[in-house]
Short mmCIF file of C-alpha atoms in Angstrom, two decimals:
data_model
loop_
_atom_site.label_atom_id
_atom_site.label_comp_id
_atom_site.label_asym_id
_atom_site.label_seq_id
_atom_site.Cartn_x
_atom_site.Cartn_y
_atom_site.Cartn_z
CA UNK A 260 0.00 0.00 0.00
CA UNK A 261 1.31 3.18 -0.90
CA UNK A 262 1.71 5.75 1.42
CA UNK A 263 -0.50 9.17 1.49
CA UNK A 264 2.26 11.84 0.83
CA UNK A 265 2.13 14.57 4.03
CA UNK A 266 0.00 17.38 3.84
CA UNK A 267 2.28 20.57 4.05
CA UNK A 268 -0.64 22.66 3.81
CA UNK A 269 -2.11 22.07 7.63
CA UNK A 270 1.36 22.85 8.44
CA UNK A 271 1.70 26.30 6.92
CA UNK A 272 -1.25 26.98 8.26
CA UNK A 273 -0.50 25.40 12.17
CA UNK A 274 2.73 27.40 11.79
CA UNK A 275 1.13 30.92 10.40
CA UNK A 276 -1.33 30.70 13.20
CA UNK A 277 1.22 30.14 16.29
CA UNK A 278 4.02 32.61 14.68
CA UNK A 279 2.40 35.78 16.15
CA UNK A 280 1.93 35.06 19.57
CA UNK A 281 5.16 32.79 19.35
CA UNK A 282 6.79 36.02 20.72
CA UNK A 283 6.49 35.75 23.92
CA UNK A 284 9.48 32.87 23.75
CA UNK A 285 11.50 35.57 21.59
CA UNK A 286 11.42 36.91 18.20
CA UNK A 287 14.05 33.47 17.14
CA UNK A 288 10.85 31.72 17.85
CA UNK A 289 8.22 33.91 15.83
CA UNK A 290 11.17 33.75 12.87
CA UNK A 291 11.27 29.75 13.21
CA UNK A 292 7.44 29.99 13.08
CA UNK A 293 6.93 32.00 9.97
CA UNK A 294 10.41 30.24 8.51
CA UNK A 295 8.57 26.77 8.86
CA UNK A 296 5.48 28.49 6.96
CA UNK A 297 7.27 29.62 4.11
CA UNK A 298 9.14 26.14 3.50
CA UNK A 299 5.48 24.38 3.62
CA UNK A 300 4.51 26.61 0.96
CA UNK A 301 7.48 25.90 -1.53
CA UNK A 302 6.50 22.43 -0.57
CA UNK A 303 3.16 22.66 -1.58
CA UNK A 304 2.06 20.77 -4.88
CA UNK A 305 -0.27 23.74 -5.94
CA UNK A 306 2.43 26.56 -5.01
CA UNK A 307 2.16 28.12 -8.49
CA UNK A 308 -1.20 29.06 -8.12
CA UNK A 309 -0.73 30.90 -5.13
CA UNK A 310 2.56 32.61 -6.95
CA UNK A 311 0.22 33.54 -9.85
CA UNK A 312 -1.94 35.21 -7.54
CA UNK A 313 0.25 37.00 -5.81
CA UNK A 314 1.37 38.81 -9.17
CA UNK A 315 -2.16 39.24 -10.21
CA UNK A 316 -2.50 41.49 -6.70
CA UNK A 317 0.36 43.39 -7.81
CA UNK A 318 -2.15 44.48 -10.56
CA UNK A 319 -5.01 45.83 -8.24
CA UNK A 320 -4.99 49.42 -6.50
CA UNK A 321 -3.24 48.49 -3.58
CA UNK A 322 -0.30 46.07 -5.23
CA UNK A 323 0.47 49.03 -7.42
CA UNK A 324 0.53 51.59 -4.70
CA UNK A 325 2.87 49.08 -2.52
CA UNK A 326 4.91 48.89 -5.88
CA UNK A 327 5.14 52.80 -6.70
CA UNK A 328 6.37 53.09 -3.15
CA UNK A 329 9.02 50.91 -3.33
CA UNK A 330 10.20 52.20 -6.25
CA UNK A 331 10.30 55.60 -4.92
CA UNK A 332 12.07 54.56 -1.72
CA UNK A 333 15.30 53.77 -4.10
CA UNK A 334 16.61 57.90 -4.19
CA UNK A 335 17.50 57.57 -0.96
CA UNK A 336 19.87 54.93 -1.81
CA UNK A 337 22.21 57.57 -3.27
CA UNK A 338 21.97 59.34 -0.16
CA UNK A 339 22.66 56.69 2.11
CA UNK A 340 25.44 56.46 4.24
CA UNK A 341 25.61 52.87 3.75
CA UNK A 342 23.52 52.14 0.21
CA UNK A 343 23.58 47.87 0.95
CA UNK A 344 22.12 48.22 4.24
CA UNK A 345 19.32 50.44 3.03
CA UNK A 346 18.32 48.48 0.32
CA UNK A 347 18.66 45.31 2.29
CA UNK A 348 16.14 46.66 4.69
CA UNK A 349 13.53 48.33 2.04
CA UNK A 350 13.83 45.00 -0.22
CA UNK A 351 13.01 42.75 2.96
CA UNK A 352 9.99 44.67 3.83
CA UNK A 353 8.40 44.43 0.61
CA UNK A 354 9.74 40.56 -0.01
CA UNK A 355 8.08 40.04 3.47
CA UNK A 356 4.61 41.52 2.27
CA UNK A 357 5.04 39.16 -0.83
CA UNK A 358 5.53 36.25 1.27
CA UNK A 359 2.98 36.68 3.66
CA UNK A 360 0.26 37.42 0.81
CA UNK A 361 1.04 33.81 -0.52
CA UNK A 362 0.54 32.52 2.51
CA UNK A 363 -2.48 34.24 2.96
CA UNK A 364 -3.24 33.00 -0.52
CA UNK A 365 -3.19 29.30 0.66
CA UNK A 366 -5.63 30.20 3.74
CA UNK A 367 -8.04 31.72 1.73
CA UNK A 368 -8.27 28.86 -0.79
CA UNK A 369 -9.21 26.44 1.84
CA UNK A 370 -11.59 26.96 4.60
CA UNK A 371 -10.14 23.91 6.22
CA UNK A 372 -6.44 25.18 6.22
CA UNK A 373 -7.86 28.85 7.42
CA UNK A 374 -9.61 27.15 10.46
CA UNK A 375 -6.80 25.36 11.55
CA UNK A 376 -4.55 28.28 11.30
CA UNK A 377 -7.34 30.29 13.86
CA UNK A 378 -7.71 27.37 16.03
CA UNK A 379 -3.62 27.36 16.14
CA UNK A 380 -3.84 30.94 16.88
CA UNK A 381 -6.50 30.72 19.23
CA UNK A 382 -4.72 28.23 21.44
CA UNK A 383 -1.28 29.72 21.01
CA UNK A 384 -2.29 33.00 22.12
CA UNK A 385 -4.03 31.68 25.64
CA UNK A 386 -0.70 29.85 25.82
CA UNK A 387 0.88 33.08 25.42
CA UNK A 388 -1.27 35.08 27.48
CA UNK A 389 -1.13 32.75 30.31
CA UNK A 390 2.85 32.15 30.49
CA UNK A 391 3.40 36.24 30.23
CA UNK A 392 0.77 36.71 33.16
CA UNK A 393 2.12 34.43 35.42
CA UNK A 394 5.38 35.41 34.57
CA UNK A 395 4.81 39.34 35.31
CA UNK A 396 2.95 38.51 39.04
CA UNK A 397 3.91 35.62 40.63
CA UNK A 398 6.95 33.31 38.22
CA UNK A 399 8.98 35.48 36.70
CA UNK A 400 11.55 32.51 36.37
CA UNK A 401 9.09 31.08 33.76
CA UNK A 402 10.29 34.09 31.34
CA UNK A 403 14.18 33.42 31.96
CA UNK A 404 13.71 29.80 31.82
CA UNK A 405 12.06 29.62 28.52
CA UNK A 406 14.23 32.23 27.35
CA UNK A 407 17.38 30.18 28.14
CA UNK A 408 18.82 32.78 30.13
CA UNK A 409 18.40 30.64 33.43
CA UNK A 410 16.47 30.29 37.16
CA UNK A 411 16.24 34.37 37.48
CA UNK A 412 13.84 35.77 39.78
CA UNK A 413 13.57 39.81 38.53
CA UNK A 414 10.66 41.17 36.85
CA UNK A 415 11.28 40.66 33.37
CA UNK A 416 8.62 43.60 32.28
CA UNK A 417 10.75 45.60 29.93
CA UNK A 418 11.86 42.37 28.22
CA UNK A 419 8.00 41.30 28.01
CA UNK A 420 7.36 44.89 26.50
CA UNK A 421 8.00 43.69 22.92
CA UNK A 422 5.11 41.06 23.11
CA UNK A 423 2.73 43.28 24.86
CA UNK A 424 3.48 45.92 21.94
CA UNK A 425 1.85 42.84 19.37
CA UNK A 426 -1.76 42.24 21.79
CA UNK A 427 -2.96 45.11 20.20
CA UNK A 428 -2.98 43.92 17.04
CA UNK A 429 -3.49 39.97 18.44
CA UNK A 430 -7.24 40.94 19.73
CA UNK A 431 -9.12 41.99 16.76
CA UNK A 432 -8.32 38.72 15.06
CA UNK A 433 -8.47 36.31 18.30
CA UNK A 434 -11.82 37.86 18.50
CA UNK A 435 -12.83 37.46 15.16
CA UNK A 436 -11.53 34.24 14.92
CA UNK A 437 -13.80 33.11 18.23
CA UNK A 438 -16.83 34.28 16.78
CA UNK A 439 -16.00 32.22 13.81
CA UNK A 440 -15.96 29.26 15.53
CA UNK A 441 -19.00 29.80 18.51
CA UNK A 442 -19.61 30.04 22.04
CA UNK A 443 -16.44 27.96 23.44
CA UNK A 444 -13.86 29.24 21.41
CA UNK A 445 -15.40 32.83 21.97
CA UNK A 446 -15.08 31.87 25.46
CA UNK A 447 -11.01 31.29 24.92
CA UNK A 448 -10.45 34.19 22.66
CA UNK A 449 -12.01 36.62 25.44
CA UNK A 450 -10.45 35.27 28.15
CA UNK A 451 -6.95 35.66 26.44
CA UNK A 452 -7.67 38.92 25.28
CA UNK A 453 -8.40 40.27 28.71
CA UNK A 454 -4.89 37.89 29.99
CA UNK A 455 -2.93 40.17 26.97
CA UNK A 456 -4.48 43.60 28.25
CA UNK A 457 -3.45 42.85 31.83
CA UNK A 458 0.22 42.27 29.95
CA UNK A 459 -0.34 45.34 28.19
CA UNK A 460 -1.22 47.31 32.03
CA UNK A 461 1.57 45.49 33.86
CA UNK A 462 4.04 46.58 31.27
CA UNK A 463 2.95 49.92 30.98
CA UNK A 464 2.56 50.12 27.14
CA UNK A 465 1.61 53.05 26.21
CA UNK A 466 1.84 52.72 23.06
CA UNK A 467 0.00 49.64 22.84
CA UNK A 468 -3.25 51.67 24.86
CA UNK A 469 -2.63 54.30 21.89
CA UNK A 470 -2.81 51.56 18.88
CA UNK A 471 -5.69 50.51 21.16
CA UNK A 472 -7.85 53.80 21.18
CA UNK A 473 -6.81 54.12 17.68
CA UNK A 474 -8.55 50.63 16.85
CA UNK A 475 -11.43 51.92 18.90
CA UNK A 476 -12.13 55.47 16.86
CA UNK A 477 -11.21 53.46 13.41
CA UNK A 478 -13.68 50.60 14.27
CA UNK A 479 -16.42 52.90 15.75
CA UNK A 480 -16.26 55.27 12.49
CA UNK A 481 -17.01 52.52 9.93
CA UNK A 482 -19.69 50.97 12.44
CA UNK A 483 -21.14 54.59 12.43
CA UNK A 484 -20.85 54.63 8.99
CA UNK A 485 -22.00 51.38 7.57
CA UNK A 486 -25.20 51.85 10.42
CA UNK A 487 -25.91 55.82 9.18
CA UNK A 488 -28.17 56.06 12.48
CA UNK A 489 -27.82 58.96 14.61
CA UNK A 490 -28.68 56.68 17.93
CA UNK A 491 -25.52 54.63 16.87
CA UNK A 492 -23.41 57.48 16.25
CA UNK A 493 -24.22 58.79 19.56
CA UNK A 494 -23.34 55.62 21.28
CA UNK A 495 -20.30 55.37 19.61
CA UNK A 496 -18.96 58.79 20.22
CA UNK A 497 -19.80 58.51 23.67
CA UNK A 498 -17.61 55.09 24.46
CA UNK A 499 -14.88 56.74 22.26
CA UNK A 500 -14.83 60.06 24.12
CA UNK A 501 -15.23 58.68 27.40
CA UNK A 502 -12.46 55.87 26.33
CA UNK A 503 -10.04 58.99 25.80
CA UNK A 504 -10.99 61.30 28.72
CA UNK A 505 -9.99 58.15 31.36
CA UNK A 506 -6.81 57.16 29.37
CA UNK A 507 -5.90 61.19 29.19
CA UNK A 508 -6.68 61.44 33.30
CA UNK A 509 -4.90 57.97 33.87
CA UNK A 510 -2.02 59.83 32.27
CA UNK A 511 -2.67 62.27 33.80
CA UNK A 512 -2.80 61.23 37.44
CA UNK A 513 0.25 58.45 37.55
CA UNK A 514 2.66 60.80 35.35
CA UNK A 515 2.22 64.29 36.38
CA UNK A 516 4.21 63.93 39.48
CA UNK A 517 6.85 62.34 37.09
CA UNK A 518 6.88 65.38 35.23
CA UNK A 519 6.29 67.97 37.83
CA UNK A 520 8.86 66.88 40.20
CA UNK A 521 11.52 63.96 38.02
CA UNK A 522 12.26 66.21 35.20
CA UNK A 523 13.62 69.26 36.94
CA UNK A 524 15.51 71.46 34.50
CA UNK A 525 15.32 68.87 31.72
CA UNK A 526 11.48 70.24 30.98
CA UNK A 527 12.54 73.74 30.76
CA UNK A 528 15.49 72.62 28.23
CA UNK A 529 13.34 70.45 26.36
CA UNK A 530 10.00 73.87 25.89
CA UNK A 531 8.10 70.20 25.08
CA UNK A 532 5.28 70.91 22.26
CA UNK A 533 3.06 68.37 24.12
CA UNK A 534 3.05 67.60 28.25
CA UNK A 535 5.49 65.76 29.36
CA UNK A 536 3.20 63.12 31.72
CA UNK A 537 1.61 62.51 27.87
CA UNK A 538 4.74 62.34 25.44
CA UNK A 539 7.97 61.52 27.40
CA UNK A 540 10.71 63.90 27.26
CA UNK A 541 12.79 61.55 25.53
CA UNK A 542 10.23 60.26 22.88
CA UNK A 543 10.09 64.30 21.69
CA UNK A 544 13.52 65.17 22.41
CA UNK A 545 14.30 61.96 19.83
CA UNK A 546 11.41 63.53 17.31
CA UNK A 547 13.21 67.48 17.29
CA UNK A 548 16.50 65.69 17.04
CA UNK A 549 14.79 63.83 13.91
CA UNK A 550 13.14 66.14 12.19
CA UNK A 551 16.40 68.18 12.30
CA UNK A 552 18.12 65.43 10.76
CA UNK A 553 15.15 65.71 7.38
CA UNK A 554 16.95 69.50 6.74
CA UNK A 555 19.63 67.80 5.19
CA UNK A 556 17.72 65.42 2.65
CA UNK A 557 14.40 66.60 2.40
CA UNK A 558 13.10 64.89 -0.80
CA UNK A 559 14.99 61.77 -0.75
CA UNK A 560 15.91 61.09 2.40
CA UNK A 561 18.99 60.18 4.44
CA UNK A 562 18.91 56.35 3.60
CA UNK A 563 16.31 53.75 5.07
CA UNK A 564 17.91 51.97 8.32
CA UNK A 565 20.49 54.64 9.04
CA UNK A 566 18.77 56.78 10.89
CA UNK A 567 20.61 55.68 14.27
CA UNK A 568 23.85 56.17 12.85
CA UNK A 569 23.49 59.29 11.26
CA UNK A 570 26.00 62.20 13.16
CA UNK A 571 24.52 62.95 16.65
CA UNK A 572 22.33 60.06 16.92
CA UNK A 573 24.50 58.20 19.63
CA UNK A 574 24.80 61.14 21.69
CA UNK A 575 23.23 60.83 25.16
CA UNK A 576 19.89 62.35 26.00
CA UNK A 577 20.21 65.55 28.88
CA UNK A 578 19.03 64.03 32.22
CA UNK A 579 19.16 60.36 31.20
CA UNK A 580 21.05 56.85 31.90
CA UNK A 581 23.12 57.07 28.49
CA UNK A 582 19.86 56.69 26.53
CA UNK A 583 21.13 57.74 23.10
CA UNK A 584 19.49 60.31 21.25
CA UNK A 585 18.53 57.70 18.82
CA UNK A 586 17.80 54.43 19.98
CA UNK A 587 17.89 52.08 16.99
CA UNK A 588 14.70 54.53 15.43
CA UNK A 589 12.84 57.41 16.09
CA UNK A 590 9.91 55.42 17.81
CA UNK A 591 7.79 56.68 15.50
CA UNK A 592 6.84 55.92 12.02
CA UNK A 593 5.96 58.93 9.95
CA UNK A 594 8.96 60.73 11.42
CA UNK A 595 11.45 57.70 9.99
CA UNK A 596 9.95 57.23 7.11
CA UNK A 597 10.17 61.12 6.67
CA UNK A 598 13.67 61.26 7.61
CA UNK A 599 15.10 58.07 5.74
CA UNK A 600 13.64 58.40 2.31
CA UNK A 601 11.82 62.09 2.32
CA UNK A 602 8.66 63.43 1.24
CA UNK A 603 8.93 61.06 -2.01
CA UNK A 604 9.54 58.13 0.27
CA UNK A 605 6.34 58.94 3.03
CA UNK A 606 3.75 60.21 -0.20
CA UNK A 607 3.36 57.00 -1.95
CA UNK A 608 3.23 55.09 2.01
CA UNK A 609 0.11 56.98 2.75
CA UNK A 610 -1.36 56.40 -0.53
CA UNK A 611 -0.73 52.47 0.30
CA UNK A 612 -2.36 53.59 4.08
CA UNK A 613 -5.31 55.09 2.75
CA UNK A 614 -5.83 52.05 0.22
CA UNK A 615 -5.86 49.34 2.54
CA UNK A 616 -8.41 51.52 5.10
CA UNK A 617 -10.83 52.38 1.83
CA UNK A 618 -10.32 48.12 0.86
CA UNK A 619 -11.49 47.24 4.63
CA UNK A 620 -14.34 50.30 4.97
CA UNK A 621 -15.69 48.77 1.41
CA UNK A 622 -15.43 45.54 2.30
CA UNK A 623 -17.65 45.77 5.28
CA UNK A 624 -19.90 48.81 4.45
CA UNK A 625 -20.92 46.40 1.76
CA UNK A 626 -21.92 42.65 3.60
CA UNK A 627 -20.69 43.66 7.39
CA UNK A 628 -17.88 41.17 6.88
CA UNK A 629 -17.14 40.97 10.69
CA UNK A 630 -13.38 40.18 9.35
CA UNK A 631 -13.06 43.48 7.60
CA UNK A 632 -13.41 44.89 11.05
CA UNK A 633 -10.81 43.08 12.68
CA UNK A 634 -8.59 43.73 9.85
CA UNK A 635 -9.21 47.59 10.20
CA UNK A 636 -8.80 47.39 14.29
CA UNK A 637 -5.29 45.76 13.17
CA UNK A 638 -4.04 47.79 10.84
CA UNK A 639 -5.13 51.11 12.55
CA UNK A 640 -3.49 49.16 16.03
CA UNK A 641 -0.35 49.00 14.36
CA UNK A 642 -0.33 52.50 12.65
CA UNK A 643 -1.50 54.16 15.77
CA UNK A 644 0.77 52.49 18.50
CA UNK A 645 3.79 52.60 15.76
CA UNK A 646 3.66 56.76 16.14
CA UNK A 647 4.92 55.91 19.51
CA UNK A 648 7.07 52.42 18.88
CA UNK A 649 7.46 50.40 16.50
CA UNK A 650 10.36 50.61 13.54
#
């Protein structure tokens, strides 16, 4: 009898669903993750269909926009301080978007594969959830431990930062994904989305709460829209405003004596455009320094990925532990994007930003397609917390 060859497919899609939350063991285990992904999917007997599509989406609105941009983003390579390293990092982004569309490709020609990468994700992510919890309260030898760096007993929070930074964009699609599936796996989603938000308060992200309240107003707008009822809007406004107004007085209340009585002369140095106890000093001292930087290359840029090694960038921030001016980026997007391939480089990116939003709004204004609203509470997530973190 001759064997059944192995299905590669349930494995992409085990190993797409786990990569995300696969974090919290380190970003070596989120790369092995998607790694494993992309070899199923070279392995798979159908993989030129799923190429073929993948260049027919470089024919729609947003493939051309994401094409036009990284064409433009090549001036700055004749600006760059190092040309390789720039191009290695703009090429990688935009081989990683082809990738991943592949992938998501083979999940959205089988319903099968799609629910097994979900259930995967589902089940990671309570894994996930549950480790960093315990980890942050009452174990933190669990984090070392699994980390290989050893029985340690100190809070690990800053080094569980980085995976509290992803749960914003994690809950939208555990959430979706539970609804897809009914009442029990619901049940897990919810209770691993309110385990990552308790990650996201122990840390003290931030930015994560921003990418958060952006979700909110982004999600709440096409609701309003796609409803067109005043009684909706209302609602809508009122859990967004009131959402805002407690984050601002949080802020407010467990920073202000931070700023009125840690920063000293550093605040009357820094004549801060926005309060201190809401943008740290360090976050706008890092954006001035930036935006100084764009004088020099306005249209082109200084070179993507150089940012931190452009002259002045490793000099130490006034009143700080040797925090450089510049700590591997600008912490937030639109000001490195700016800065590393100029006002030709950023245009084009917003076009491919504004795409993707119209895409989603469409897409549920149109059948409510409860997964074009996860999909905008993730992308607006990311582009709201990265104005405050991510590279």
């Amino acid at each position: 009898m001759t064997p059944s060859p192995f299905d590669w497919s349930r494995l992409l899609a085990a190993s797409a669903g786990v990569a995300v939350p696969m974090l919290v063991f380190g970003r070596v285990a989120l790369a092995v993750a998607i790694v494993l992904a992309a070899l199923c999917l070279f392995l798979l007997p159908d993989r030129a269909e799923h190429w073929r599509r993948l260049f027919e989406g470089l024919k729609s609105p947003l493939g051309v926009a994401i094409l036009v941009t990284f064409v433009l983003w090549l001036p700055n390579l004749f600006a760059s301080i190092d040309p390789l390293r720039s191009f290695e990092a703009s090429a990688r982004v935009f081989l990683i978007v082809g990738l991943l569309t592949a992938l998501g490709s083979v999940l959205a020609s089988d319903r099968r594969l799609l629910d097994i990468c979900l259930k995967a994700l589902i089940i990671m992510a309570a894994v996930a959830a549950v480790m960093a919890v315990l980890s942050l309260t009452v174990a933190p030898e669990i984090f070392w431990v699994t980390h290989l760096k050893g029985w340690r007993s100190d809070q690990p929070n800053n080094a569980v930062k980085p995976f509290a930074a992803l749960t914003v964009l994690l809950i939208p699609v555990l959430l979706w994904a539970g609804h897809r599936f009914g009442a029990r796996w619901l049940a897990v989603a919810g209770v691993s989305s309110i385990g990552l938000l308790v990650v996201v308060w122990l840390t003290y992200n931030r930015a994560a709460i921003a990418g958060m309240i952006a979700a909110l107003i982004a999600c709440g707008t096409l609701i309003a829209w796609a409803e067109r009822r005043t009684s909706v809007t209302v609602i809508i406004t009122a859990v967004v405003v009131a959402t805002v107004a407690a984050v601002v007085v949080w802020l407010k209340m467990t920073r202000g004596i931070y700023c009125k009585f840690a920063m000293g002369q550093a605040y009357i140095e820094l004549e801060p455009y926005l309060p201190v106890w809401l943008i740290d000093y360090e976050r706008q001292l890092t954006w001035r320094f930036a935006l100084g930087l764009m004088r020099e290359a306005p249209w082109i840029g200084l070179g993507i990925n150089t940012i931190n090694f452009q002259p002045g960038a490793d000099a130490q921030i006034p009143h700080t532990l040797d925090l450089p001016m510049i700590s591997g980026h600008p912490h937030n997007w639109i000001v490195e994007v700016l800065v590393e391939t100029g006002v030709v480089g950023l245009i084009p990116l917003l076009v491919v930003i504004v795409t993707m939003f119209y895409q989603f709004a469409l897409g549920y204004t149109q059948n409510r397609d409860p997964a074009m609203l996860a999909a905008t509470a993730t992308a607006a997530g990311y582009w709201g917390s990265g104005l405050f973190n991510f590279s």
